[in-house]
Short mmCIF file of C-alpha atoms and ligand atoms in Angstrom, two decimals:
data_model
loop_
_atom_site.label_atom_id
_atom_site.label_comp_id
_atom_site.label_asym_id
_atom_site.label_seq_id
_atom_site.Cartn_x
_atom_site.Cartn_y
_atom_site.Cartn_z
CA UNK A 12 20.16 -59.50 50.48
CA UNK A 13 18.92 -60.90 53.89
CA UNK A 14 15.13 -61.26 54.83
CA UNK A 15 14.58 -58.42 57.23
CA UNK A 16 12.78 -59.42 60.45
CA UNK A 17 9.42 -58.13 61.52
CA UNK A 18 10.63 -55.78 64.08
CA UNK A 19 13.27 -54.68 61.40
CA UNK A 20 10.03 -53.91 59.40
CA UNK A 21 8.50 -52.00 62.34
CA UNK A 22 5.99 -54.58 63.35
CA UNK A 23 5.65 -57.06 66.16
CA UNK A 24 4.52 -60.61 66.00
CA UNK A 25 2.30 -60.60 68.97
CA UNK A 26 0.30 -57.47 67.85
CA UNK A 27 0.05 -59.26 64.22
CA UNK A 28 -1.30 -62.45 65.66
CA UNK A 29 -4.07 -60.38 67.54
CA UNK A 30 -4.91 -58.45 64.39
CA UNK A 31 -5.04 -61.94 62.29
CA UNK A 32 -7.30 -63.59 64.58
CA UNK A 33 -9.66 -60.76 64.59
CA UNK A 34 -9.56 -60.50 60.98
CA UNK A 35 -10.32 -64.23 60.56
CA UNK A 36 -13.21 -63.88 62.86
CA UNK A 37 -14.66 -60.89 60.77
CA UNK A 38 -14.20 -62.81 57.54
CA UNK A 39 -16.21 -65.92 58.82
CA UNK A 40 -18.79 -63.90 60.46
CA UNK A 41 -19.48 -61.79 57.09
CA UNK A 42 -19.31 -64.44 54.46
CA UNK A 43 -21.83 -67.37 55.80
CA UNK A 44 -23.00 -68.33 52.23
CA UNK A 45 -19.59 -68.54 50.87
CA UNK A 46 -18.56 -70.73 53.79
CA UNK A 47 -21.56 -73.11 53.17
CA UNK A 48 -20.68 -73.25 49.33
CA UNK A 49 -17.08 -73.78 50.11
CA UNK A 50 -17.87 -77.09 52.24
CA UNK A 51 -20.02 -78.33 49.38
CA UNK A 52 -17.54 -77.54 46.71
CA UNK A 53 -14.76 -79.46 48.75
CA UNK A 54 -16.79 -82.43 48.69
CA UNK A 55 -16.05 -83.22 45.09
CA UNK A 56 -13.34 -80.83 43.83
CA UNK A 57 -9.64 -82.22 44.50
CA UNK A 58 -8.23 -80.23 47.45
CA UNK A 59 -11.60 -78.24 47.92
CA UNK A 60 -11.58 -76.16 44.56
CA UNK A 61 -12.04 -76.45 40.84
CA UNK A 62 -8.38 -75.12 40.65
CA UNK A 63 -6.41 -76.00 43.67
CA UNK A 64 -4.72 -72.46 43.46
CA UNK A 65 -8.06 -71.13 44.59
CA UNK A 66 -7.03 -72.13 48.01
CA UNK A 67 -4.06 -69.70 47.97
CA UNK A 68 -6.03 -66.79 48.96
CA UNK A 69 -5.61 -65.39 52.36
CA UNK A 70 -9.18 -66.28 53.42
CA UNK A 71 -10.35 -69.26 55.71
CA UNK A 72 -12.46 -70.49 52.80
CA UNK A 73 -12.90 -69.50 49.10
CA UNK A 74 -15.17 -66.49 48.59
CA UNK A 75 -17.65 -67.51 46.07
CA UNK A 76 -18.68 -65.07 43.25
CA UNK A 77 -22.09 -63.91 42.44
CA UNK A 78 -21.18 -61.65 39.70
CA UNK A 79 -18.08 -59.36 38.58
CA UNK A 80 -18.81 -56.32 36.49
CA UNK A 81 -16.47 -53.43 35.57
CA UNK A 82 -14.00 -52.86 38.70
CA UNK A 83 -16.19 -54.78 41.21
CA UNK A 84 -16.84 -58.26 42.22
CA UNK A 85 -19.88 -59.26 44.22
CA UNK A 86 -19.72 -62.49 46.30
CA UNK A 87 -22.74 -64.75 47.27
CA UNK A 88 -23.32 -62.88 50.42
CA UNK A 89 -23.78 -59.79 48.47
CA UNK A 90 -20.40 -58.27 49.66
CA UNK A 91 -19.43 -55.93 47.11
CA UNK A 92 -15.62 -55.31 46.67
CA UNK A 93 -13.41 -53.14 44.55
CA UNK A 94 -11.46 -55.40 42.42
CA UNK A 95 -7.50 -54.37 42.13
CA UNK A 96 -6.86 -58.13 41.50
CA UNK A 97 -8.82 -58.28 38.14
CA UNK A 98 -8.30 -62.03 37.92
CA UNK A 99 -4.39 -61.54 38.31
CA UNK A 100 -4.69 -59.52 35.02
CA UNK A 101 -7.29 -61.58 33.02
CA UNK A 102 -9.90 -58.92 33.57
CA UNK A 103 -7.44 -55.90 33.41
CA UNK A 104 -9.81 -54.10 31.14
CA UNK A 105 -12.72 -54.61 33.44
CA UNK A 106 -15.05 -57.40 34.11
CA UNK A 107 -17.69 -57.96 31.60
CA UNK A 108 -16.95 -55.29 29.29
CA UNK A 109 -20.14 -54.39 27.32
CA UNK A 110 -18.55 -54.86 23.78
CA UNK A 111 -17.00 -58.23 24.67
CA UNK A 112 -20.24 -59.52 26.12
CA UNK A 113 -22.20 -58.28 23.18
CA UNK A 114 -19.44 -59.95 20.81
CA UNK A 115 -19.36 -63.23 22.71
CA UNK A 116 -23.01 -63.47 22.80
CA UNK A 117 -23.34 -62.72 19.14
CA UNK A 118 -20.60 -65.17 18.22
CA UNK A 119 -21.92 -67.92 20.44
CA UNK A 120 -24.99 -67.73 18.53
CA UNK A 121 -23.24 -68.07 15.25
CA UNK A 122 -20.95 -70.99 16.64
CA UNK A 123 -18.04 -71.39 18.85
CA UNK A 124 -15.48 -73.49 17.22
CA UNK A 125 -15.08 -75.20 13.75
CA UNK A 126 -11.11 -75.44 13.59
CA UNK A 127 -11.57 -72.65 10.65
CA UNK A 128 -11.19 -68.84 10.88
CA UNK A 129 -13.90 -66.33 10.58
CA UNK A 130 -13.70 -62.95 9.11
CA UNK A 131 -12.40 -61.68 12.60
CA UNK A 132 -9.21 -63.43 11.98
CA UNK A 133 -8.20 -61.15 9.07
CA UNK A 134 -9.01 -58.05 11.16
CA UNK A 135 -7.32 -59.26 14.41
CA UNK A 136 -4.18 -60.21 12.38
CA UNK A 137 -4.04 -56.74 11.08
CA UNK A 138 -4.58 -55.13 14.17
CA UNK A 139 -2.04 -56.99 16.22
CA UNK A 140 0.44 -56.33 13.65
CA UNK A 141 -0.18 -52.47 13.61
CA UNK A 142 -0.14 -52.30 17.47
CA UNK A 143 2.99 -54.51 18.28
CA UNK A 144 4.92 -54.23 15.12
CA UNK A 145 5.41 -57.84 14.38
CA UNK A 146 4.22 -59.28 11.09
CA UNK A 147 3.13 -62.79 11.88
CA UNK A 148 1.07 -64.27 14.58
CA UNK A 149 -0.54 -67.33 16.03
CA UNK A 150 -3.36 -68.06 18.52
CA UNK A 151 -3.26 -70.29 21.53
CA UNK A 152 -5.75 -70.81 24.60
CA UNK A 153 -3.50 -69.44 27.37
CA UNK A 154 -0.28 -67.64 27.84
CA UNK A 155 1.27 -70.84 29.31
CA UNK A 156 0.46 -72.52 25.85
CA UNK A 157 1.61 -69.34 23.88
CA UNK A 158 5.15 -69.63 25.68
CA UNK A 159 5.39 -73.45 25.41
CA UNK A 160 4.48 -73.28 21.55
CA UNK A 161 6.78 -70.24 20.97
CA UNK A 162 9.69 -72.19 22.78
CA UNK A 163 9.13 -75.04 20.15
CA UNK A 164 9.12 -72.65 17.03
CA UNK A 165 12.27 -71.02 18.10
CA UNK A 166 14.13 -74.19 18.90
CA UNK A 167 13.02 -75.67 15.56
CA UNK A 168 14.03 -72.27 13.78
CA UNK A 169 17.48 -72.24 15.38
CA UNK A 170 18.33 -75.58 15.80
CA UNK A 171 19.39 -74.68 19.33
CA UNK A 172 17.99 -76.17 22.47
CA UNK A 173 19.22 -73.97 25.36
CA UNK A 174 16.81 -71.51 27.07
CA UNK A 175 17.70 -68.56 29.25
CA UNK A 176 15.42 -67.31 31.78
CA UNK A 177 15.68 -65.03 34.74
CA UNK A 178 15.72 -66.13 38.46
CA UNK A 179 12.15 -65.71 40.08
CA UNK A 180 10.43 -65.49 36.71
CA UNK A 181 6.92 -66.84 35.67
CA UNK A 182 5.80 -67.73 32.39
CA UNK A 183 2.97 -69.83 33.23
CA UNK A 184 3.23 -73.65 33.66
CA UNK A 185 6.03 -74.08 30.99
CA UNK A 186 8.16 -76.81 32.44
CA UNK A 187 11.22 -75.56 30.85
CA UNK A 188 11.26 -72.25 32.88
CA UNK A 189 10.78 -73.71 36.41
CA UNK A 190 14.57 -73.54 37.14
CA UNK A 191 15.86 -71.35 40.09
CA UNK A 192 19.26 -70.24 41.19
CA UNK A 193 20.11 -71.66 44.70
CA UNK A 194 23.27 -70.34 46.02
CA UNK A 195 24.37 -69.40 42.54
CA UNK A 196 23.56 -72.93 41.07
CA UNK A 197 20.69 -73.87 38.75
CA UNK A 198 18.05 -76.17 40.52
CA UNK A 199 15.16 -77.48 39.26
CA UNK A 200 12.10 -76.18 41.43
CA UNK A 201 11.35 -78.77 44.10
CA UNK A 202 7.64 -77.97 44.28
CA UNK A 203 6.89 -79.21 40.84
CA UNK A 204 4.73 -82.27 40.85
CA UNK A 205 5.40 -85.11 38.51
CA UNK A 206 8.31 -83.57 36.64
CA UNK A 207 10.52 -86.43 35.17
CA UNK A 208 12.85 -84.33 33.11
CA UNK A 209 15.91 -82.77 34.48
CA UNK A 210 15.05 -79.12 33.61
CA UNK A 211 18.54 -77.72 33.87
CA UNK A 212 19.80 -79.65 31.03
CA UNK A 213 18.33 -77.26 28.56
CA UNK A 214 17.86 -74.23 30.75
CA UNK A 215 20.17 -71.64 32.01
CA UNK A 216 19.25 -69.10 34.66
CA UNK A 217 20.76 -65.68 35.57
CA UNK A 218 19.83 -62.87 37.48
CA UNK A 219 17.90 -60.02 36.07
CA UNK A 220 19.88 -56.69 35.43
CA UNK A 221 23.08 -58.64 35.42
CA UNK A 222 24.70 -58.02 31.97
CA UNK A 223 27.68 -60.03 32.87
CA UNK A 224 25.72 -63.16 33.74
CA UNK A 225 23.88 -62.82 30.56
CA UNK A 226 26.78 -62.61 28.59
CA UNK A 227 28.42 -65.67 30.23
CA UNK A 228 25.11 -67.60 29.46
CA UNK A 229 25.09 -66.76 25.82
CA UNK A 230 28.91 -67.11 25.53
CA UNK A 231 28.94 -70.91 24.19
CA UNK A 232 26.48 -70.16 21.02
CA UNK A 233 24.05 -72.79 22.15
CA UNK A 234 21.17 -70.60 23.27
CA UNK A 235 18.07 -70.55 21.17
CA UNK A 236 16.50 -67.69 22.93
CA UNK A 237 16.02 -65.47 26.16
CA UNK A 238 12.29 -65.60 27.48
CA UNK A 239 11.61 -62.63 29.84
CA UNK A 240 9.25 -60.27 31.00
CA UNK A 241 10.53 -56.76 30.07
CA UNK A 242 9.71 -55.84 33.72
CA UNK A 243 9.56 -58.80 36.09
CA UNK A 244 6.18 -59.05 37.62
CA UNK A 245 5.89 -62.45 39.40
CA UNK A 246 8.38 -62.25 42.08
CA UNK A 247 7.15 -58.87 43.16
CA UNK A 248 8.03 -56.07 40.56
CA UNK A 249 11.53 -55.73 39.51
CA UNK A 250 12.20 -52.91 36.95
CA UNK A 251 15.01 -52.99 34.42
CA UNK A 252 18.04 -50.76 35.12
CA UNK A 253 18.37 -47.94 32.80
CA UNK A 254 19.90 -49.00 29.70
CA UNK A 255 19.72 -52.64 30.70
CA UNK A 256 17.38 -53.76 27.80
CA UNK A 257 19.35 -51.94 25.09
CA UNK A 258 22.59 -53.80 26.24
CA UNK A 259 20.74 -56.96 26.72
CA UNK A 260 19.40 -57.29 23.34
CA UNK A 261 22.58 -56.09 21.74
CA UNK A 262 24.29 -59.32 23.61
CA UNK A 263 21.56 -61.54 22.49
CA UNK A 264 21.59 -60.68 19.03
CA UNK A 265 25.36 -60.86 18.94
CA UNK A 266 25.25 -64.29 20.09
CA UNK A 267 22.62 -65.59 17.41
CA UNK A 268 19.95 -65.91 19.92
CA UNK A 269 16.50 -64.66 19.97
CA UNK A 270 14.53 -62.51 22.55
CA UNK A 271 11.01 -63.69 23.41
CA UNK A 272 9.09 -60.91 25.35
CA UNK A 273 6.14 -62.21 27.50
CA UNK A 274 4.06 -59.30 27.90
CA UNK A 275 1.19 -61.17 29.31
CA UNK A 276 1.35 -58.96 32.33
CA UNK A 277 3.26 -55.82 31.05
CA UNK A 278 0.65 -55.20 28.47
CA UNK A 279 -0.38 -53.11 31.52
CA UNK A 280 2.15 -50.82 30.33
CA UNK A 281 0.49 -49.29 27.49
CA UNK A 282 -1.24 -49.78 24.07
CA UNK A 283 1.46 -51.38 22.17
CA UNK A 284 2.79 -53.02 25.58
CA UNK A 285 6.18 -52.28 27.32
CA UNK A 286 8.27 -53.07 24.22
CA UNK A 287 6.59 -50.56 22.11
CA UNK A 288 6.60 -48.07 24.75
CA UNK A 289 10.27 -48.45 25.17
CA UNK A 290 11.50 -49.12 21.73
CA UNK A 291 12.48 -52.56 22.57
CA UNK A 292 12.85 -54.89 19.33
CA UNK A 293 11.97 -58.71 20.46
CA UNK A 294 11.70 -61.55 18.01
CA UNK A 295 8.87 -62.52 19.54
CA UNK A 296 6.03 -61.41 21.87
CA UNK A 297 3.60 -63.33 23.97
CA UNK A 298 0.24 -61.71 24.92
CA UNK A 299 -2.27 -63.60 26.94
CA UNK A 300 -5.03 -63.07 30.01
CA UNK A 301 -6.56 -59.79 29.12
CA UNK A 302 -6.01 -59.84 25.46
CA UNK A 303 -9.50 -60.99 24.78
CA UNK A 304 -11.32 -59.48 27.44
CA UNK A 305 -10.93 -62.48 29.96
CA UNK A 306 -12.03 -65.23 27.42
CA UNK A 307 -9.54 -67.92 27.27
CA UNK A 308 -7.12 -66.86 24.32
CA UNK A 309 -3.64 -65.86 23.95
CA UNK A 310 -1.49 -64.73 20.83
CA UNK A 311 2.10 -64.84 20.06
CA UNK A 312 3.86 -62.82 17.25
CA UNK A 313 7.08 -63.24 15.48
CA UNK A 314 9.35 -61.13 13.34
CA UNK A 315 9.68 -61.99 9.63
CA UNK A 316 13.03 -63.53 10.07
CA UNK A 317 11.67 -65.89 12.88
CA UNK A 318 8.69 -66.70 10.92
CA UNK A 319 10.50 -67.58 7.70
CA UNK A 320 12.79 -69.91 9.71
CA UNK A 321 9.94 -71.46 11.68
CA UNK A 322 7.98 -71.93 8.55
CA UNK A 323 11.13 -73.62 6.91
CA UNK A 324 11.38 -75.76 9.85
CA UNK A 325 7.85 -77.02 9.56
CA UNK A 326 8.24 -77.70 5.90
CA UNK A 327 11.49 -79.50 6.41
CA UNK A 328 10.02 -81.68 9.18
CA UNK A 329 8.08 -85.17 8.29
CA UNK A 330 4.42 -84.76 7.72
CA UNK A 331 2.46 -85.23 11.07
CA UNK A 332 1.75 -83.08 14.49
CA UNK A 333 4.34 -80.30 15.05
CA UNK A 334 3.52 -80.50 18.86
CA UNK A 335 2.15 -77.09 18.62
CA UNK A 336 -1.45 -75.97 18.73
CA UNK A 337 -4.63 -77.52 20.64
CA UNK A 338 -8.02 -78.21 18.92
CA UNK A 339 -9.74 -75.17 20.39
CA UNK A 340 -6.67 -72.80 19.97
CA UNK A 341 -7.84 -69.75 17.65
CA UNK A 342 -11.41 -70.71 17.94
CA UNK A 343 -14.04 -68.31 16.70
CA UNK A 344 -15.29 -67.28 20.03
CA UNK A 345 -11.87 -66.30 21.06
CA UNK A 346 -11.50 -64.29 17.82
CA UNK A 347 -14.37 -62.50 18.39
CA UNK A 348 -13.66 -61.59 21.94
CA UNK A 349 -10.19 -60.63 20.62
CA UNK A 350 -11.66 -58.31 18.06
CA UNK A 351 -14.01 -56.64 20.50
CA UNK A 352 -11.23 -56.12 23.17
CA UNK A 353 -8.63 -54.73 20.66
CA UNK A 354 -11.28 -52.65 18.74
CA UNK A 355 -13.46 -51.23 21.44
CA UNK A 356 -12.24 -51.93 25.00
CA UNK A 357 -8.17 -51.55 25.06
CA UNK A 358 -8.04 -48.36 23.29
CA UNK A 359 -5.27 -45.87 23.83
CA UNK A 360 -7.84 -43.82 25.83
CA UNK A 361 -8.45 -46.73 28.07
CA UNK A 362 -4.84 -47.19 28.64
CA UNK A 363 -4.33 -43.48 29.56
CA UNK A 364 -7.25 -43.73 32.05
CA UNK A 365 -5.67 -47.05 33.67
CA UNK A 366 -2.31 -45.45 33.91
CA UNK A 367 -3.54 -42.32 35.45
CA UNK A 368 -5.78 -44.05 37.93
CA UNK A 369 -2.67 -46.42 38.92
CA UNK A 370 -0.35 -43.40 39.31
CA UNK A 371 -3.01 -42.18 41.89
CA UNK A 372 -3.16 -45.56 43.56
CA UNK A 373 0.74 -45.87 43.68
CA UNK A 374 1.11 -42.44 45.14
CA UNK A 375 -1.66 -42.83 47.87
CA UNK A 376 0.09 -46.04 48.86
CA UNK A 377 3.32 -44.36 49.15
CA UNK A 378 1.81 -41.61 51.41
CA UNK A 379 0.18 -43.92 53.59
CA UNK A 380 3.29 -46.00 54.10
CA UNK A 381 5.14 -42.86 54.94
CA UNK A 382 2.44 -41.65 57.43
CA UNK A 383 2.78 -45.01 59.09
CA UNK A 384 6.50 -45.13 59.13
CA UNK A 385 6.78 -48.39 57.55
CA UNK A 386 10.23 -49.22 55.59
CA UNK A 387 8.26 -50.47 52.37
CA UNK A 388 8.63 -49.11 48.68
CA UNK A 389 6.17 -48.96 45.87
CA UNK A 390 6.91 -49.85 42.15
CA UNK A 391 4.76 -48.86 39.39
CA UNK A 392 4.57 -49.88 35.74
CA UNK A 393 1.58 -48.36 33.69
CA UNK A 394 -1.60 -49.68 35.15
CA UNK A 395 0.27 -52.15 37.55
CA UNK A 396 1.76 -51.32 40.91
CA UNK A 397 3.21 -53.38 43.82
CA UNK A 398 4.03 -52.34 47.52
CA UNK A 399 7.07 -54.54 48.66
CA UNK A 400 8.27 -55.19 52.38
CA UNK A 401 11.49 -53.42 52.00
CA UNK A 402 12.62 -49.63 51.79
CA UNK A 403 14.58 -50.26 48.58
CA UNK A 404 13.14 -51.52 45.35
CA UNK A 405 14.85 -54.90 44.59
CA UNK A 406 17.03 -55.13 41.35
CA UNK A 407 16.73 -59.09 40.81
CA UNK A 408 14.72 -62.02 41.67
CA UNK A 409 16.85 -63.04 44.74
CA UNK A 410 16.39 -59.45 46.14
CA UNK A 411 12.78 -59.62 45.44
CA UNK A 412 12.27 -62.78 46.91
CA UNK A 413 14.08 -61.93 50.20
CA UNK A 414 11.27 -59.22 50.70
CA UNK A 415 8.53 -61.91 50.71
CA UNK A 416 6.54 -62.53 53.84
CA UNK A 417 3.87 -64.86 53.16
CA UNK A 418 2.35 -64.49 56.66
CA UNK A 419 2.16 -60.80 56.37
CA UNK A 420 1.07 -60.63 52.86
CA UNK A 421 -2.00 -62.87 53.78
CA UNK A 422 -2.86 -60.82 56.66
CA UNK A 423 -2.77 -57.62 54.61
CA UNK A 424 -4.91 -59.11 51.87
CA UNK A 425 -7.48 -60.59 54.20
CA UNK A 426 -7.80 -57.29 56.17
CA UNK A 427 -8.33 -55.44 52.74
CA UNK A 428 -11.00 -58.15 51.75
CA UNK A 429 -12.94 -57.48 54.98
CA UNK A 430 -12.88 -53.72 53.98
CA UNK A 431 -14.09 -54.28 50.66
CA UNK A 432 -11.00 -54.39 48.57
CA UNK A 433 -9.45 -57.05 46.45
CA UNK A 434 -5.87 -57.32 45.53
CA UNK A 435 -3.68 -60.22 43.89
CA UNK A 436 -3.47 -62.89 46.13
CA UNK A 437 0.26 -63.56 45.18
CA UNK A 438 2.67 -60.98 46.53
CA UNK A 439 1.14 -57.29 46.70
CA UNK A 440 0.15 -56.55 43.26
CA UNK A 441 -2.50 -54.10 42.31
CA UNK A 442 -4.00 -53.08 38.78
CA UNK A 443 -6.02 -50.20 37.83
CA UNK A 444 -8.78 -50.86 35.00
CA UNK A 445 -10.06 -48.24 32.60
CA UNK A 446 -13.14 -48.48 34.58
CA UNK A 447 -11.99 -48.19 38.10
CA UNK A 448 -12.99 -44.87 39.45
CA UNK A 449 -11.77 -42.10 41.97
CA UNK A 450 -14.20 -43.48 44.46
CA UNK A 451 -12.73 -46.91 44.02
CA UNK A 452 -9.21 -45.56 44.71
CA UNK A 453 -10.39 -43.67 47.60
CA UNK A 454 -11.85 -46.69 48.96
CA UNK A 455 -8.72 -48.79 48.51
CA UNK A 456 -6.60 -46.08 50.03
CA UNK A 457 -8.94 -45.76 53.04
CA UNK A 458 -8.92 -49.40 53.75
CA UNK A 459 -5.11 -49.74 53.12
CA UNK A 460 -4.75 -46.90 55.93
CA UNK A 461 -6.79 -48.75 58.31
CA UNK A 462 -4.92 -51.92 57.66
CA UNK A 463 -1.60 -50.41 58.14
CA UNK A 464 -2.93 -48.82 61.45
CA UNK A 465 -4.28 -52.38 62.54
CA UNK A 466 -0.82 -53.82 61.93
CA UNK A 467 0.61 -51.27 64.15
CA UNK A 468 -1.85 -50.96 66.87
C1 PLP B 18 4.19 -63.19 32.63
C2 PLP B 18 3.28 -64.36 32.47
N1 PLP B 18 3.29 -65.21 31.58
C3 PLP B 18 2.51 -66.28 31.37
C4 PLP B 18 1.33 -66.48 32.53
C5 PLP B 18 0.68 -67.69 32.23
O1 PLP B 18 -0.60 -67.27 32.03
P1 PLP B 18 -1.88 -68.32 32.11
O2 PLP B 18 -1.89 -68.87 33.44
O3 PLP B 18 -2.95 -67.64 31.82
O4 PLP B 18 -1.54 -69.40 31.20
C6 PLP B 18 1.46 -65.62 33.41
C7 PLP B 18 0.57 -66.00 34.71
O5 PLP B 18 0.65 -65.45 35.75
C8 PLP B 18 2.41 -64.74 33.59
O6 PLP B 18 2.38 -63.80 34.60
#
């Protein structure tokens, strides 16, 4: 699929440049305290921010946050915005959910970390098993870590080294997965810094929704696992074809490989994640970001078979560090936050509210796009939706990447920020939380309509 030009998208470069200049000025005029703080922050943080990605927003300088509550973020200039980014999923159940705040405060007063479990660990293990239908779990501090650790367990358990991923995937900063298909060939991503290992040696990359390519990748019988999001969400959203996962699972099993589903984002599909909702049967599951209400924490679950083989590999190994785990993994604070989130925040009713709210958002976006005659599409999975700059929803990573237009994305994001709405700074994803209100949705849709008018004016 070739990348469509701006005029093919119904847009004209000179108009966009005028609109972009006006939006930059508007942003600078309305955010003087953020501007001053950004200058101070830049003096001692590498590349201007405590995490260099914080520069990836569309803004001339980083907004500095005063507080975030529910579905709203207020910056240091007192501007309140409706938040459909929600920390790119970390705050998917709403910022500062009262049960999580209370649990974290209470646990903090009782100690944060002791490298030992509390009573919460027993409850959380039982609840994870009940919800996600896998019997054995481990905790980590981030979804990146959880994926990294699972890859080690699976490689140790199967005695195989090869990993299969989908082109355009993202599973956090897990080195093994940064392999792209370029002109049909696997290539290590050239933006990686400091990578000294040739990642294509143990990673095979195939297009999503291509069963023949998956079968070919599995054919040699050396694949330990396929690591996948059940719906791709990081290259724009890409839905599986009808029947794709059933057939893919059968192929993976037939070749003695395992399926790890990374549900860090697709947890937004429903209370048991996308897998439970679609009767998928992974060997392992990763849940990060919002699983403890935004407190740094992730969990990963294993089938009984994988757990048996993983434990046997550990028993068979010489005594010493497994390379899996970190000192603060599974700390007492995270466990308290996990218990409060699973028990009181991420309830079935909350998921129902999020999904219904997102349906309103997706419908409203589609109507606005149609009203303005733009050749864009909207894809929704549960509480997550995305508008993409093409008339047809992409079927794989290459098609999705062809729809990217970073300059246009940044302009839309900046113009939305200027109108009181935040969406994810990477591509065009929006999340609804259980506390996102009808008024919040109305504000988004009014802003979106104005932004589309601005693009076309
Ligand atoms: C599917 C998926 N897995 C894992 C991660 C990594 O999460 P974290 O950055 O919290 O480690 C991300 C981050 O965006 C993700 O989208």
